[in-house]
Short mmCIF file of C-alpha atoms in Angstrom, two decimals:
data_model
loop_
_atom_site.label_atom_id
_atom_site.label_comp_id
_atom_site.label_asym_id
_atom_site.label_seq_id
_atom_site.Cartn_x
_atom_site.Cartn_y
_atom_site.Cartn_z
CA UNK N 2 20.20 49.58 55.05
CA UNK N 3 23.31 47.70 56.14
CA UNK N 4 26.33 45.95 54.73
CA UNK N 5 27.83 42.54 55.52
CA UNK N 6 31.56 41.83 55.48
CA UNK N 7 32.25 44.93 53.43
CA UNK N 8 29.66 44.18 50.75
CA UNK N 9 27.71 47.11 49.38
CA UNK N 10 23.99 46.78 49.99
CA UNK N 11 21.54 48.09 47.40
CA UNK N 12 18.86 50.60 48.43
CA UNK N 13 15.59 49.19 49.76
CA UNK N 14 13.82 50.63 46.73
CA UNK N 15 15.76 48.18 44.57
CA UNK N 16 14.49 45.30 46.68
CA UNK N 17 10.90 46.47 46.22
CA UNK N 18 11.48 46.63 42.47
CA UNK N 19 12.78 43.07 42.55
CA UNK N 20 9.77 41.99 44.59
CA UNK N 21 7.37 43.84 42.29
CA UNK N 22 5.34 45.26 45.18
CA UNK N 23 4.97 48.45 47.20
CA UNK N 24 5.34 48.46 50.97
CA UNK N 25 5.31 51.29 53.49
CA UNK N 26 8.97 51.96 54.44
CA UNK N 27 8.35 51.26 58.14
CA UNK N 28 6.63 47.98 57.38
CA UNK N 29 9.43 46.98 55.01
CA UNK N 30 12.04 47.66 57.69
CA UNK N 31 10.02 45.67 60.22
CA UNK N 32 9.77 42.71 57.82
CA UNK N 33 13.57 42.69 57.54
CA UNK N 34 14.36 43.09 61.25
CA UNK N 35 15.81 39.90 62.72
CA UNK N 36 15.56 39.41 66.47
CA UNK N 37 19.36 39.66 66.85
CA UNK N 38 19.28 43.22 65.50
CA UNK N 39 16.19 44.11 67.54
CA UNK N 40 17.87 42.89 70.74
CA UNK N 41 21.00 44.97 70.13
CA UNK N 42 18.85 47.99 69.30
CA UNK N 43 17.20 47.90 72.71
CA UNK N 44 14.25 45.60 72.14
CA UNK N 45 12.56 47.13 69.09
CA UNK N 46 9.91 45.02 67.30
CA UNK N 47 11.08 42.05 65.21
CA UNK N 48 9.72 40.45 62.04
CA UNK N 49 8.51 37.34 63.90
CA UNK N 50 4.83 38.32 64.03
CA UNK N 51 4.88 39.05 60.28
CA UNK N 52 6.60 35.71 59.75
CA UNK N 53 3.78 33.96 61.63
CA UNK N 54 1.18 35.64 59.42
CA UNK N 55 3.13 35.05 56.20
CA UNK N 56 3.54 31.36 57.00
CA UNK N 57 -0.25 30.97 57.16
CA UNK N 58 -0.81 32.89 53.92
CA UNK N 59 1.91 30.94 52.15
CA UNK N 60 0.46 27.61 53.26
CA UNK N 61 -2.99 28.55 51.99
CA UNK N 62 -1.80 29.83 48.61
CA UNK N 63 0.49 26.84 48.03
CA UNK N 64 -2.24 24.36 49.00
CA UNK N 65 -4.78 26.04 46.70
CA UNK N 66 -2.34 26.14 43.77
CA UNK N 67 -1.42 22.47 44.10
CA UNK N 68 -5.06 21.47 44.55
CA UNK N 69 -5.98 23.17 41.27
CA UNK N 70 -2.91 22.07 39.28
CA UNK N 71 -3.12 18.38 40.25
CA UNK N 72 -6.81 17.38 40.28
CA UNK N 73 -6.02 13.66 40.18
CA UNK N 74 -3.40 13.52 42.95
CA UNK N 75 -4.46 12.19 46.39
CA UNK N 76 -4.24 14.21 49.58
CA UNK N 77 -1.00 12.51 50.65
CA UNK N 78 0.79 13.53 47.45
CA UNK N 79 -0.50 17.09 47.72
CA UNK N 80 0.73 17.30 51.31
CA UNK N 81 4.22 16.16 50.27
CA UNK N 82 4.30 18.63 47.38
CA UNK N 83 3.23 21.47 49.64
CA UNK N 84 5.89 20.51 52.19
CA UNK N 85 8.53 20.59 49.44
CA UNK N 86 7.30 23.91 48.06
CA UNK N 87 7.25 25.80 51.37
CA UNK N 88 10.21 24.09 53.02
CA UNK N 89 13.02 26.05 54.60
CA UNK N 90 15.31 24.96 51.75
CA UNK N 91 12.87 26.08 49.04
CA UNK N 92 12.22 29.48 50.60
CA UNK N 93 15.92 30.05 51.22
CA UNK N 94 16.57 29.37 47.53
CA UNK N 95 13.99 32.04 46.63
CA UNK N 96 15.70 34.45 49.03
CA UNK N 97 19.10 33.82 47.46
CA UNK N 98 17.72 34.55 43.98
CA UNK N 99 16.60 37.94 45.31
CA UNK N 100 19.89 38.53 47.21
CA UNK N 101 17.61 39.03 50.20
CA UNK N 102 20.45 38.43 52.64
CA UNK N 103 21.89 41.81 51.65
CA UNK N 104 18.87 43.56 53.16
CA UNK N 105 18.19 41.66 56.39
CA UNK N 106 18.95 43.64 59.55
CA UNK N 107 21.11 41.44 61.76
CA UNK N 108 22.98 41.86 65.03
CA UNK N 109 26.77 41.94 64.93
CA UNK N 110 27.18 38.38 66.16
CA UNK N 111 24.72 36.98 63.64
CA UNK N 112 26.40 38.93 60.84
CA UNK N 113 29.81 37.57 61.77
CA UNK N 114 28.52 34.00 61.54
CA UNK N 115 27.06 34.68 58.06
CA UNK N 116 23.48 34.84 59.25
CA UNK N 117 22.61 36.53 55.98
CA UNK N 118 23.14 33.16 54.25
CA UNK N 119 21.51 30.84 56.79
CA UNK N 120 18.53 28.91 55.44
CA UNK N 121 16.52 29.51 58.60
CA UNK N 122 16.93 33.29 58.57
CA UNK N 123 16.40 33.60 54.82
CA UNK N 124 13.24 31.48 54.81
CA UNK N 125 11.79 33.29 57.83
CA UNK N 126 12.36 36.64 56.11
CA UNK N 127 10.56 35.49 52.96
CA UNK N 128 7.58 34.58 55.13
CA UNK N 129 7.68 37.93 56.92
CA UNK N 130 7.63 39.75 53.56
CA UNK N 131 4.61 37.70 52.51
CA UNK N 132 2.93 38.71 55.77
CA UNK N 133 3.73 42.36 55.10
CA UNK N 134 2.27 42.19 51.60
CA UNK N 135 -0.89 40.58 52.98
CA UNK N 136 -1.26 43.30 55.62
CA UNK N 137 -0.74 46.06 53.06
CA UNK N 138 -2.70 44.76 50.10
CA UNK N 139 -4.90 41.84 51.14
CA UNK N 140 -5.12 38.23 50.02
CA UNK N 141 -5.34 38.72 46.25
CA UNK N 142 -2.11 40.70 46.04
CA UNK N 143 -0.46 38.34 48.52
CA UNK N 144 -1.51 35.41 46.33
CA UNK N 145 0.02 37.06 43.26
CA UNK N 146 3.17 37.82 45.24
CA UNK N 147 3.56 34.21 46.36
CA UNK N 148 3.08 33.00 42.79
CA UNK N 149 5.76 35.37 41.51
CA UNK N 150 8.17 34.04 44.10
CA UNK N 151 7.28 30.35 44.07
CA UNK N 152 5.60 29.30 40.82
CA UNK N 153 8.69 27.50 39.53
CA UNK N 154 9.02 25.75 42.90
CA UNK N 155 5.35 24.72 42.83
CA UNK N 156 5.83 23.37 39.31
CA UNK N 157 8.89 21.38 40.32
CA UNK N 158 7.23 19.95 43.43
CA UNK N 159 5.39 17.31 41.41
CA UNK N 160 8.73 15.83 40.31
CA UNK N 161 10.49 15.84 43.66
CA UNK N 162 11.11 12.45 45.23
CA UNK N 163 10.22 11.02 48.61
CA UNK N 164 13.02 12.97 50.26
CA UNK N 165 11.62 16.23 48.92
CA UNK N 166 14.95 17.35 47.49
CA UNK N 167 16.82 17.17 44.20
CA UNK N 168 19.53 14.74 45.36
CA UNK N 169 16.90 12.17 46.31
CA UNK N 170 14.97 12.77 43.09
CA UNK N 171 18.13 12.34 41.02
CA UNK N 172 19.01 9.13 42.83
CA UNK N 173 15.53 7.73 42.12
CA UNK N 174 15.67 8.77 38.46
CA UNK N 175 19.12 7.19 38.02
CA UNK N 176 17.91 3.94 39.60
CA UNK N 177 14.88 3.83 37.32
CA UNK N 178 17.17 4.16 34.29
CA UNK N 179 19.81 1.71 35.50
CA UNK N 180 22.65 4.18 34.98
CA UNK N 181 24.33 3.79 38.35
CA UNK N 182 24.25 5.95 41.46
CA UNK N 183 25.15 9.66 41.20
CA UNK N 184 28.60 10.59 42.51
CA UNK N 185 29.39 14.04 43.86
CA UNK N 186 32.65 15.94 43.89
CA UNK N 187 33.12 19.41 45.35
CA UNK N 188 35.80 21.97 46.05
CA UNK N 189 35.79 25.26 47.94
CA UNK N 190 37.59 28.50 47.11
CA UNK N 191 38.10 31.74 48.99
CA UNK N 192 38.53 32.70 52.65
CA UNK N 193 36.46 31.00 55.34
CA UNK N 194 34.08 33.95 55.73
CA UNK N 195 33.35 34.12 51.98
CA UNK N 196 33.94 30.57 50.75
CA UNK N 197 32.29 29.46 47.49
CA UNK N 198 31.78 25.77 46.76
CA UNK N 199 31.52 24.19 43.31
CA UNK N 200 29.92 20.75 43.08
CA UNK N 201 29.71 18.31 40.16
CA UNK N 202 27.41 15.32 39.71
CA UNK N 203 28.84 12.40 37.78
CA UNK N 204 26.60 9.65 36.41
CA UNK N 205 27.98 6.77 34.37
CA UNK N 206 31.30 8.60 34.04
CA UNK N 207 29.79 11.83 32.73
CA UNK N 208 29.33 15.19 34.49
CA UNK N 209 25.61 15.93 34.20
CA UNK N 210 25.31 18.82 36.63
CA UNK N 211 27.35 21.63 38.17
CA UNK N 212 26.34 23.99 40.95
CA UNK N 213 27.83 26.73 43.09
CA UNK N 214 26.87 27.94 46.55
CA UNK N 215 28.15 29.29 49.84
CA UNK N 216 27.73 25.82 51.38
CA UNK N 217 28.57 22.44 49.90
CA UNK N 218 25.01 21.17 50.40
CA UNK N 219 23.59 24.13 48.46
CA UNK N 220 26.01 23.57 45.58
CA UNK N 221 25.15 19.86 45.47
CA UNK N 222 21.40 20.54 45.38
CA UNK N 223 21.82 22.94 42.45
CA UNK N 224 24.03 20.44 40.63
CA UNK N 225 21.54 17.64 41.32
CA UNK N 226 18.66 19.68 39.90
CA UNK N 227 20.66 20.38 36.73
CA UNK N 228 21.55 16.69 36.40
CA UNK N 229 17.94 15.64 37.01
CA UNK N 230 16.78 17.84 34.13
CA UNK N 231 19.55 16.49 31.88
CA UNK N 232 18.72 12.90 32.76
CA UNK N 233 14.93 13.08 32.54
CA UNK N 234 14.42 15.88 30.01
CA UNK N 235 11.94 17.61 32.36
#
């Protein structure tokens, strides 16, 4: 489809294999068309309508899954877990696992500012793909698709803290165990347009988690999740 900063982009068929679903080629292209690309191409349709539809499907599937998995949790807890599961951060993490940024059609300006790695663009594109699957195959296949993408996130939602992120959860877990507050260190390598950050979490003098990402906050979240698992055994 396109390349970013000289990176080779895999064929769209590879993306569909990763997604485990079939989509009509035109619908797939539409689901990947960001408004910046559409504007530069003369006002062709964007993925925003599909995103609107996918957001609704995602909310329903996530709510149903959490309702069934946690029969004893009150409505307030379920609402927080759903918010964590379908948050921009959570969906962007799913997109990065799929290397979805390699396939999104972006305008030149958005590409130059690394739009292919922005949480907002990545999460919106995940929702547009969910909308496309719903249009093509109906609710049952869309439900299965959402579960393939988000089951691990839905499972983890029950453990996330009040801040709905791993750094907050780790801080709460450390406080409960009286082991001192987590400390973070990070360093970046590479040129500005392709910088990679490595973050470490230190608790009680020991490195419990390490993460890498294209932004410091992403690296710290990954490191915090690793440390949370090490500290709690979950």
